[in-house]
XYZ file of C-alpha atoms in Angstrom:
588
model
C -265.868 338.460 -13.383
C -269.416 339.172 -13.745
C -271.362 336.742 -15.539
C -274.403 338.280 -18.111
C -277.627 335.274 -17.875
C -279.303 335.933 -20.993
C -282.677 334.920 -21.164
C -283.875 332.215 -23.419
C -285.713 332.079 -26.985
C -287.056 328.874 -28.570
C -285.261 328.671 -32.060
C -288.389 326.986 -33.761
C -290.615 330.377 -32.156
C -288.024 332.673 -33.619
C -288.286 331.283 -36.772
C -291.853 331.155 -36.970
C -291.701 334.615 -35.610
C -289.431 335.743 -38.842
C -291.759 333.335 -41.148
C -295.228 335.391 -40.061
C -293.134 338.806 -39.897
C -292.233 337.937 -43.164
C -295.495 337.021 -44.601
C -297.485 339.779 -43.136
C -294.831 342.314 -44.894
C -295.393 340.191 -48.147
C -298.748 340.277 -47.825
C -298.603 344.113 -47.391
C -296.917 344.897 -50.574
C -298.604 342.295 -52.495
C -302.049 344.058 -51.259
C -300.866 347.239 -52.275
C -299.801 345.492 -55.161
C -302.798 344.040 -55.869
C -305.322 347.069 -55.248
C -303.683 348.704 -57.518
C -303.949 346.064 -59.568
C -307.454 345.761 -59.416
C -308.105 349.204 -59.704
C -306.785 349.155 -62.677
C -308.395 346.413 -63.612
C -311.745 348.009 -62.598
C -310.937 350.547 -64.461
C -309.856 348.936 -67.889
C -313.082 346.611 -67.397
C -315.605 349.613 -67.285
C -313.962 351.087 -70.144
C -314.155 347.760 -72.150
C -317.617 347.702 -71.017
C -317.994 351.858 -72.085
C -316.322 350.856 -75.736
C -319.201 347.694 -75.306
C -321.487 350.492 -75.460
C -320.432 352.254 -78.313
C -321.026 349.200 -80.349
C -323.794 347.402 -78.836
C -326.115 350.656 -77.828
C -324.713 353.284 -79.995
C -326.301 352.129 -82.849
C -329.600 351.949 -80.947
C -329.612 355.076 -79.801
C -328.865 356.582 -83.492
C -331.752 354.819 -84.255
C -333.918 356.122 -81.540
C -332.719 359.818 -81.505
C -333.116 359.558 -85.337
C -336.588 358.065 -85.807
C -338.302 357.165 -82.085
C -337.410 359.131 -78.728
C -338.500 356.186 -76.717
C -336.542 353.861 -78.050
C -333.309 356.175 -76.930
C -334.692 356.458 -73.609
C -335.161 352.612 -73.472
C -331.277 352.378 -74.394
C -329.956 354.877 -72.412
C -332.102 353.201 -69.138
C -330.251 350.030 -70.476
C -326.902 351.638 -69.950
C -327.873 353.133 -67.170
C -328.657 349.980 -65.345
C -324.779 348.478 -65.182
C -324.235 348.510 -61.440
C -321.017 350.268 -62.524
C -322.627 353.163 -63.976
C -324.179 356.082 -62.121
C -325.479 357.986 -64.596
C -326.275 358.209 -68.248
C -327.589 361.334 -70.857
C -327.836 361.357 -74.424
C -327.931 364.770 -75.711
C -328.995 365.035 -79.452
C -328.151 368.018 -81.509
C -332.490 368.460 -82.279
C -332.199 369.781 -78.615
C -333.657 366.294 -77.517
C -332.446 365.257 -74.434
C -332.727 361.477 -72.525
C -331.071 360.689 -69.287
C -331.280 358.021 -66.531
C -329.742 356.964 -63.516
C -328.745 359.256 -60.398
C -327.606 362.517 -61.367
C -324.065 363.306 -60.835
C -322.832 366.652 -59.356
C -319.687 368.303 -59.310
C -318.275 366.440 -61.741
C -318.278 366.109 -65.443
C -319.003 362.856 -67.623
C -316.127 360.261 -66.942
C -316.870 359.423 -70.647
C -318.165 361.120 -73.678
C -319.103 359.001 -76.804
C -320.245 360.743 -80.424
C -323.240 359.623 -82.008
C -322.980 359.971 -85.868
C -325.665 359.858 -88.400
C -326.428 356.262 -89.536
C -325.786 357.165 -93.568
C -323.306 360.346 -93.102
C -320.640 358.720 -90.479
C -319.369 362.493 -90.599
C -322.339 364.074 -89.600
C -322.862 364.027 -85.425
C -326.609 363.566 -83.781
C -325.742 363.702 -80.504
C -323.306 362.741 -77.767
C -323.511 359.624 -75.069
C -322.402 360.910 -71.764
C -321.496 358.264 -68.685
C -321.054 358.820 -65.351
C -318.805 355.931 -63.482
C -320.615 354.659 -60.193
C -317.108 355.136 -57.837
C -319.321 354.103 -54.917
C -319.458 350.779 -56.636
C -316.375 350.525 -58.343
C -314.296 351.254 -54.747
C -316.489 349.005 -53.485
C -315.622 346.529 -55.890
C -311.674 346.967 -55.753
C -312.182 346.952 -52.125
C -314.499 343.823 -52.252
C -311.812 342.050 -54.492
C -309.111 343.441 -52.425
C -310.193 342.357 -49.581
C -310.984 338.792 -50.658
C -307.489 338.577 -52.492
C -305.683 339.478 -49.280
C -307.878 337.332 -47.178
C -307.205 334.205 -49.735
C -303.197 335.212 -49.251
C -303.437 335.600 -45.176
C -305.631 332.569 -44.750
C -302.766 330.917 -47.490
C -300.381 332.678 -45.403
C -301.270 331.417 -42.016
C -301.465 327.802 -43.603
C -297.714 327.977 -44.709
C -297.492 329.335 -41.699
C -298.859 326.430 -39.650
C -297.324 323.693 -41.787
C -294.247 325.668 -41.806
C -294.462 325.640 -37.708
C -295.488 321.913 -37.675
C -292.463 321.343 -40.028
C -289.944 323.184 -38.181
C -291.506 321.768 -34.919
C -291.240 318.113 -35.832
C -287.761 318.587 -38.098
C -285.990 321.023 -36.101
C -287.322 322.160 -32.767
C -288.214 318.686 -31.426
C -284.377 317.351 -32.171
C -283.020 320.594 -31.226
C -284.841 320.421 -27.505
C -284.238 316.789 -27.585
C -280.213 317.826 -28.091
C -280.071 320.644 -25.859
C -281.847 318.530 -23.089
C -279.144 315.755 -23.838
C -276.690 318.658 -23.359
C -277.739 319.576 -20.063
C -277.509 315.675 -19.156
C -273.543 315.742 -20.102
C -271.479 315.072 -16.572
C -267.669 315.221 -17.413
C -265.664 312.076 -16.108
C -268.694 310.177 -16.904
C -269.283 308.179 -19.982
C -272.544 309.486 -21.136
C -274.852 307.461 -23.251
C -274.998 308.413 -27.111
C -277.750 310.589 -28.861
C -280.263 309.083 -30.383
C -283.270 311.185 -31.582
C -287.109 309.779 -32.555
C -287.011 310.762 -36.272
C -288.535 309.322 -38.933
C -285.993 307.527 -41.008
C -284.744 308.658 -44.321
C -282.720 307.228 -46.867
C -280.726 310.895 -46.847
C -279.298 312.981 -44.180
C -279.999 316.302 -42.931
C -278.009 318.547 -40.651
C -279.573 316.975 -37.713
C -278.542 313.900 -38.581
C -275.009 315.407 -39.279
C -275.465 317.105 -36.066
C -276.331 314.068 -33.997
C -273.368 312.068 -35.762
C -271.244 315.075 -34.978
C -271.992 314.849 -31.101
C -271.926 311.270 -31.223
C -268.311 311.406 -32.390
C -267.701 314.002 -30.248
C -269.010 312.025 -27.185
C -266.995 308.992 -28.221
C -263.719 311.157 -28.830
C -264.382 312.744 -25.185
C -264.744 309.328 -24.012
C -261.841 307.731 -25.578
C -260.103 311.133 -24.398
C -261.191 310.681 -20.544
C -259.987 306.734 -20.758
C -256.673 308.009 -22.190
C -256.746 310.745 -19.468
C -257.788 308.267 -16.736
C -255.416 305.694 -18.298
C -252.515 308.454 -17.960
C -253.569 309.780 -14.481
C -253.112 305.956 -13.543
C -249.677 305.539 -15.498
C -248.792 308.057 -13.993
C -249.679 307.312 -10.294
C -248.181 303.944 -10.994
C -245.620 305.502 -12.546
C -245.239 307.701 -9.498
C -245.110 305.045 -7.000
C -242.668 303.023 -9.567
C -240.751 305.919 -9.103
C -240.854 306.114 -5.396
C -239.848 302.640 -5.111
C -236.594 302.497 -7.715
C -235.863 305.674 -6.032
C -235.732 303.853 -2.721
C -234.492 300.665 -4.468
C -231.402 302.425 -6.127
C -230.699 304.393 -2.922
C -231.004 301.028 -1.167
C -228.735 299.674 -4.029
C -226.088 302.606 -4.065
C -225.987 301.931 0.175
C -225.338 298.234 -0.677
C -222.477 298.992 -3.661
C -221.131 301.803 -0.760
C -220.853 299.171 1.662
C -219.787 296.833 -0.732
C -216.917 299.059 -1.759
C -216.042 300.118 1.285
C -215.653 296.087 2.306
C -213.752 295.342 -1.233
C -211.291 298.236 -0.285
C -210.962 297.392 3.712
C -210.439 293.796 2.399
C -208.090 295.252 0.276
C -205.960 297.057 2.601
C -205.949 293.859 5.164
C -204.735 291.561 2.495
C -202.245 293.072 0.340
C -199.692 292.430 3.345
C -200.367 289.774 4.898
C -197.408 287.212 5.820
C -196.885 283.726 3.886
C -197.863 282.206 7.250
C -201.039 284.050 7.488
C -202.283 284.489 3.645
C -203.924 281.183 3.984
C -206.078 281.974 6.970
C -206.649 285.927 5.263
C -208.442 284.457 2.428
C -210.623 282.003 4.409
C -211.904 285.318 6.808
C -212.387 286.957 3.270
C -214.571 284.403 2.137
C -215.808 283.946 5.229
C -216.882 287.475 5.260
C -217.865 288.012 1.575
C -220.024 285.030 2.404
C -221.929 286.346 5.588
C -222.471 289.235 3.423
C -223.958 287.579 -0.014
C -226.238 284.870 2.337
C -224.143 282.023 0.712
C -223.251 278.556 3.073
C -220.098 278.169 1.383
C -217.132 279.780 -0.974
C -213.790 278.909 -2.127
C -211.327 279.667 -4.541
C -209.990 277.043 -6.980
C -206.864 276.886 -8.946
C -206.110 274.867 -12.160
C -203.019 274.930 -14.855
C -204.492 276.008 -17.944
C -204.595 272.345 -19.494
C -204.517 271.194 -15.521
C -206.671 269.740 -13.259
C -208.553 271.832 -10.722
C -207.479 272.093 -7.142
C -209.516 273.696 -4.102
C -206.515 276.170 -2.667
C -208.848 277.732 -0.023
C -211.892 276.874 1.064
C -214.657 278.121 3.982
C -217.708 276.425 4.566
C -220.467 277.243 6.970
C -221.985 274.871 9.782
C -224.165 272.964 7.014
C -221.972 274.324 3.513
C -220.130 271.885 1.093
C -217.778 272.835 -1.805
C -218.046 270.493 -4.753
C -215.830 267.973 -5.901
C -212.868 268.858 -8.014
C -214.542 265.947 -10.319
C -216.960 268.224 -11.083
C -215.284 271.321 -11.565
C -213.242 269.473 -14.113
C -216.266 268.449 -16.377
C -217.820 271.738 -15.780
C -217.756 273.940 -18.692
C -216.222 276.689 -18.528
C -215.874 279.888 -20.643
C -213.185 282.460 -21.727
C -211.766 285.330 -20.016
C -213.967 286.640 -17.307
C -217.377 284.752 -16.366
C -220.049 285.250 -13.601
C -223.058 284.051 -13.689
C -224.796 280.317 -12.612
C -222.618 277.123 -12.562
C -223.172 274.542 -15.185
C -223.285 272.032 -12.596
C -225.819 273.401 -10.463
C -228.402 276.504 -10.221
C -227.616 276.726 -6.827
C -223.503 277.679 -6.933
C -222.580 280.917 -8.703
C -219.002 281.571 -9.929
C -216.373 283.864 -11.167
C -213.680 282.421 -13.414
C -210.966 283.933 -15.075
C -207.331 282.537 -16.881
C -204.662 284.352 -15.608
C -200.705 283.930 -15.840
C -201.418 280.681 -17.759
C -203.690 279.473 -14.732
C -207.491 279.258 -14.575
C -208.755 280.637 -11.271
C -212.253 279.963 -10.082
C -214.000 281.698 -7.215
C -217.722 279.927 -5.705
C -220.006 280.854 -3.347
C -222.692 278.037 -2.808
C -226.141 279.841 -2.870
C -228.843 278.661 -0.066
C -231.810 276.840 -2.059
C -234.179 278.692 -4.428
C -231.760 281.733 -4.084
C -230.164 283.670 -6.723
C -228.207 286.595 -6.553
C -229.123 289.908 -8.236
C -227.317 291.502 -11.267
C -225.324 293.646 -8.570
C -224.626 290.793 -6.344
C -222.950 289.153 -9.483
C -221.381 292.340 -10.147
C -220.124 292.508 -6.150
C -218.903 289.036 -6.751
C -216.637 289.994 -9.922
C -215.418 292.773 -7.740
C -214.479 290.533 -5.395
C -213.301 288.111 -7.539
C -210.947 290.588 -9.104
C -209.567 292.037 -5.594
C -208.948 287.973 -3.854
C -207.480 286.953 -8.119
C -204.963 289.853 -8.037
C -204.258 289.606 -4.495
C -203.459 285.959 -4.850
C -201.123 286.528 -8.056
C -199.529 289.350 -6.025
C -198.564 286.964 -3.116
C -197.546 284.632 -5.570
C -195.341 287.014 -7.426
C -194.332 288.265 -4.005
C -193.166 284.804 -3.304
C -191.384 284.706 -6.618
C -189.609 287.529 -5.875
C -188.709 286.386 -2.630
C -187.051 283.302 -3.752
C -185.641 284.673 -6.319
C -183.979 287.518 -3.840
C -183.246 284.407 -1.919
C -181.906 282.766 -4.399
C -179.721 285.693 -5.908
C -178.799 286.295 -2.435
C -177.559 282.465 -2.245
C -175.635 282.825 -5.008
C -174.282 286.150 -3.913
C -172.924 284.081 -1.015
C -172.265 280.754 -2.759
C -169.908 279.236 -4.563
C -172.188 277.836 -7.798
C -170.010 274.579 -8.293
C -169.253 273.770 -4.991
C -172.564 275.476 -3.259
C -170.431 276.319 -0.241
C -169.908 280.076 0.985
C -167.790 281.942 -1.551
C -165.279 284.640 -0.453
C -167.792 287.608 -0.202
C -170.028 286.054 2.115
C -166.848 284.395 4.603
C -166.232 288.459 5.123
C -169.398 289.020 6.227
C -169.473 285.869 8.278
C -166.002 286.761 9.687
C -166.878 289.862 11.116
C -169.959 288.565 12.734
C -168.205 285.632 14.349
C -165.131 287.653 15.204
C -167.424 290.206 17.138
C -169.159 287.616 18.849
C -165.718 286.046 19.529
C -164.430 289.613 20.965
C -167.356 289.644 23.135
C -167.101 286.376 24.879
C -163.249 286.232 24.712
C -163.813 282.968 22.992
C -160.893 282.159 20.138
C -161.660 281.543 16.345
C -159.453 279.723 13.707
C -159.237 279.144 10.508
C -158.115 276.430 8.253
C -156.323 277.085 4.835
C -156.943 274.030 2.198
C -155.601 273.462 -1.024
C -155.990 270.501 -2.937
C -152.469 268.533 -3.560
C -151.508 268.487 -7.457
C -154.828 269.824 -8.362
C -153.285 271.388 -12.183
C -151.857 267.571 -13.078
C -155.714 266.631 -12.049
C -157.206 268.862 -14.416
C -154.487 267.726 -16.661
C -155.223 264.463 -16.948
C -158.720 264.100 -16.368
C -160.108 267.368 -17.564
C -161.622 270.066 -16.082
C -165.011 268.652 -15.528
C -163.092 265.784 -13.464
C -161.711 268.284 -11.579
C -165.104 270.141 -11.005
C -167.087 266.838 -10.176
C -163.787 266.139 -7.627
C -163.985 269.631 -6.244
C -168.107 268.689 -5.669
C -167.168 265.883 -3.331
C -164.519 267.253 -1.704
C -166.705 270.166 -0.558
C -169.727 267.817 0.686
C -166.687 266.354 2.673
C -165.646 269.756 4.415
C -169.683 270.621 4.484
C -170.385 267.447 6.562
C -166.999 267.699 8.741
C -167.147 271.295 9.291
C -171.651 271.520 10.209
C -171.482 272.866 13.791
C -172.867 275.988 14.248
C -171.125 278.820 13.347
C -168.590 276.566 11.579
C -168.168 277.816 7.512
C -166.680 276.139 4.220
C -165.928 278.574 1.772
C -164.085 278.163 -1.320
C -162.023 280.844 -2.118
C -161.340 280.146 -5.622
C -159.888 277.048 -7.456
C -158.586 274.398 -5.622
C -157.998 276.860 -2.529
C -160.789 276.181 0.572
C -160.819 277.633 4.305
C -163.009 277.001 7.152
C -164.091 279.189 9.695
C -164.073 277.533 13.119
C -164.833 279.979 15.820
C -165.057 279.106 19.694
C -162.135 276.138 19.040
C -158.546 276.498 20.492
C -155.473 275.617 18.786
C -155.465 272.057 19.717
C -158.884 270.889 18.652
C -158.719 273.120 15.366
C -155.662 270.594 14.016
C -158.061 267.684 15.473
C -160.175 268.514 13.299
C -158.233 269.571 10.320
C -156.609 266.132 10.739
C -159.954 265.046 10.610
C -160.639 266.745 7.212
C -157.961 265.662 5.772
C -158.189 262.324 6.416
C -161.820 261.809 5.392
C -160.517 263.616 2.271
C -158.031 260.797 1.810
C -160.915 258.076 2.407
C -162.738 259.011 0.012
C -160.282 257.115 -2.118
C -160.385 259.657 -5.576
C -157.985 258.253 -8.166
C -155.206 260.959 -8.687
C -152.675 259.573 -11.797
C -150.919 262.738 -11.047
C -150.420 261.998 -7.480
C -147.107 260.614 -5.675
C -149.895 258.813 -3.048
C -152.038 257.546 -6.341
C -155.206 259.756 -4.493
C -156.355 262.815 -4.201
C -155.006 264.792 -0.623
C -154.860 267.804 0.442
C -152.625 269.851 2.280
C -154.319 272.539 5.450
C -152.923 275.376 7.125
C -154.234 276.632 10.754
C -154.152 279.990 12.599
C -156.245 280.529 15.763
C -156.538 283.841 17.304
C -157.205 285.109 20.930
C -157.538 288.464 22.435
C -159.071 291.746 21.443
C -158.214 293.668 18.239
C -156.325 296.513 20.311
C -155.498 299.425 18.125
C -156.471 297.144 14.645
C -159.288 296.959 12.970
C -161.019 293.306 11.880
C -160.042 293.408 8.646
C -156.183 293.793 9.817
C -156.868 290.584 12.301
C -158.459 288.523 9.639
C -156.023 289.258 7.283
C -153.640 288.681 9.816
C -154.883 285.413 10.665
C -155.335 284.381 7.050
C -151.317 284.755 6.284
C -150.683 283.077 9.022
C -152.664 280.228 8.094
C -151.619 280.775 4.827
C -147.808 280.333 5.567
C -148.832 277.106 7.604
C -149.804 275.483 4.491
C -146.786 276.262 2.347
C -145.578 274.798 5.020
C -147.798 271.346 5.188
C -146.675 271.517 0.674
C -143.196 271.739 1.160
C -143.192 269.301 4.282
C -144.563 266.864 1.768
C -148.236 267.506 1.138
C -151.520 265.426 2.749
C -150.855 267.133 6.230
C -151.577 269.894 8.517
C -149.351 272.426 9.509
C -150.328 275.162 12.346
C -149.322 278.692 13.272
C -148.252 280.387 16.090
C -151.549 281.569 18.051
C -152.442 285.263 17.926
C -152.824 287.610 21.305
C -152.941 291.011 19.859
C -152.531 292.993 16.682
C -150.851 296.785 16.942
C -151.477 299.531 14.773
């Protein structure tokens, strides 16, 4: 881009430039003006002074061309004698003629005046004729001409001068005085204010508007270049702010990554963990969790919800304590979830929360003049939440389990007596008989039934006869404990016992056995030819393989024949044992 310098004028010149231009111009027209003026001026004044003439030496001369010649001539060298006129001749009508002054050629009288008689204003003498001295009058108009326009230039050049000295000291000094303060302006720097030497006034001018103008200008650029230097510092504070939340949060979002990906490897580690080992899981957890959140200790405390707290695990470092459940119990605590500082101490922070009517409380003991970070406390809930549900899972694993345990004990159990009922002594059955098969060992059985049983119930009710069934199974139970050995009752008054590995002679040993601790026990029996309760056993041993049957067929086999053994103990006269023929091999 080319840049056009253009050279420089002084405001104060130019105007004093325009001010003379302007007064020489005026003074042109007002000296053509006034010539003219004064011409005719000149002019009017010599004819005033001609019609002066007419009264003051027309008279004279009537006189003097009427009665003496001389005194005409004396009159007319009066006339003549006015510097403005050249010439003057009276003519009279007597031929007489009087003159004086230079004689004019080439040119008739400028003015012409009658002469009438003295008595007969009608009558003419003679005529006054006057020559105008031009020489004189020019010279005149020129002469007042040239004074009028000297008065105006010399008047002029003084407006001039006090015009220059006014605009000098008013405008041209302030105006230098600002530019030069305008060359002194460096941007980014704040530049002292204007302040011009001016006499004071009790009024402004434009200067002084001006100056008050650039003042507030200067102050608004300064203000403006704080702001600006105030916002290119925000901002490079901001900047670096920036750079470091940037690097915090990706530092932060590593940490919550890591932390995650701990919470849901802890996860995955804990959620099957054996009975045996969940204790020891949950110490390495907050063994871990603690390594990772800097803390000397953790632990995880339980408490009814109107209970008193217990520690159920617990990990503490080389120089961590857990405090005392004394203290957790006059802690205060709040409702549903909490993390934050313990009320206790500043140095423990814990997450509590009331689940399945119990209050669960998880610490980790802080080292001193540490606490954790909003996202540590976070991490901790998270935590919290993943140990908390893990916990109530194992618990309600362990429900479940003993309550499968228990449903399967009473799948198998009789629920008055408590000893096997009929469905489990199958299953039992064919184990043992297997096992029997395999070793060639035998296995017996023993049929019981309880003598008069009906005229028990009869006469002492049916809850007698339930509390007397009771003890006479804790008799079999304690008679019958080797291993392998079973009491079942198979409904009623009717019991067997599975004795496997025990020949015929030892199983009626110890059905004689049974039956006489049966009789010891000494149970009143009003319905009873013996006065006491008895009971009457069958037994049926078996040996051999199954051949072409199938366990079920030997069992049942074995059962009948045990069965038939006590019909025949009854009918032989009841509180005896009565055996069967031992078994070698079933056929199809």
């Amino acid at each position: 881009m080319r840049i056009i310098v253009r050279p420089f004028h002084s405001l104060a010149s130019r105007v004093l430039r325009n001010v003379v231009a302007a007064a020489g111009a005026f003074a042109i027209v007002v000296g053509i003006f006034y010539c003219y003026h004064a011409y005719h001026k000149e002019l009017g004044r010599v004819e005033a002074l001609t019609t002066s003439f007419a009264t003051g030496y027309v008279p004279m001369l009537t006189v003097g061309i009427w009665d003496i010649e001389a005194e005409a001539q004396q009159q007319v060298d009066l006339i003549a004698s006015h510097p403005e006129i050249a010439s003057a001749r009276v003519a009279a009508a007597t031929g007489m003629a009087v003159s004086a002054g230079e004689a004019v050629h080439g040119r008739g009288p400028d003015r012409r005046i009658a002469i009438h008689h003295p008595k007969n204003s009608d009558e003419t003498l003679g005529e006054l004729d006057i020559w105008y001295d031009q020489r004189y009058i020019n010279q005149t108009i020129i002469e007042s001409v040239v004074t009028s326009f000297l008065e105006f230039v010399l008047f002029a050049l003084m407006v001039s001068l006090i015009t220059y000295r006014i605009i000098f000291a008013r405008l041209n000094k302030p105006l230098r005085a600002i530019a030069d303060y305008s060359r002194q302006l460096t941007p980014g720097r704040r530049n002292p204010p204007l302040e011009l030497e001016r006499t004071r006034h009790r009024w402004e001018d434009e200067i002084d508007l001006m100056v008050e103008g650039f003042n507030t200008l200067r102050d608004g650029i300064a203000r403006f270049s704080e702001e600006r230097d105030q916002a290119i510092r925000a901002l490079s504070e901001e900047r670096d702010q920036l750079d470091e939340r940037v690097r915090r949060r990706t530092e932060e979002v590593s940490n919550i990554n890591a932390a995650l990906e701990f919470l849901s490897r802890l996860s995955v580690k804990l959620i099957d963990v054996p009975t045996a080992g969940q204790s020891q899981a949950i110490r390495d957890a907050l063994s871990e969790s603690a390594e990772r959140l800097g803390s000397t200790a953790g632990g995880i405390a339980v408490a009814p919800a109107d209970g008193d707290w217990t520690w159920r695990y617990q990990w503490t470092g080389t120089r961590g304590e857990l405090p005392d459940v004394e203290v957790l119990a006059r802690a205060k605590w709040y409702p549903g979830w909490y993390v934050g500082a313990a009320t206790w101490s500043q140095g423990d922070t814990i997450c509590s929360v009331q689940m399945e009517g119990e209050r669960y409380l998880l610490l980790f003991r802080e080292p001193a003049n540490r606490l954790y970070t909003p996202l540590e406390e976070r991490l901790i809930r998270l935590l919290a939440e993943v140990l908390f549900k893990v916990i109530e899972r194992w618990q309600r694993q362990r429900q479940l389990e003993k309550s499968q345990r228990e449903l399967y004990r009473l799948s198998r159990t009789d629920p008055l007596t408590g000893l096997a009922n009929r469905r489990y002594f199958k299953e039992v059955r064919e184990q043992e008989g297997r096992r029997v098969q395999r070793s060639g060992e035998p296995i017996s059985v023993l049929m019981i039934d309880v003598d008069y049983f009906k005229a028990y119930n009869d006469h002492y009710g049916h809850s007698g006869g339930d509390r007397c069934l009771v003890r006479l199974a804790e008799v079999f139970r304690q008679q019958c404990s080797r291993a392998g050995e079973l009491s079942v009752r198979l409904g009623g008054e009717e019991f067997a016992i599975l004795l496997p590995g025990i020949d015929p002679d030892d199983t009626r040993v110890l059905a004689d056995r049974v039956r006489k601790a049966v009789f010891d026990l000494a149970i009143p029996h009003e319905g009873s030819p013996l006065g006491w309760v008895t009971v009457s056993i069958g037994c049926a041993t078996w040996f051999g393989d199954f051949g072409a049957g199938s366990m079920d067929a030997v069992f049942d086999r074995i059962m009948r024949d045990a069965d038939h053994a006590l019909y025949r103990a009854k009918e032989g006269g009841r509180n005896r044992v009565e055996g069967a023929a031992p078994l070698t091999l079933i056929d199809g």
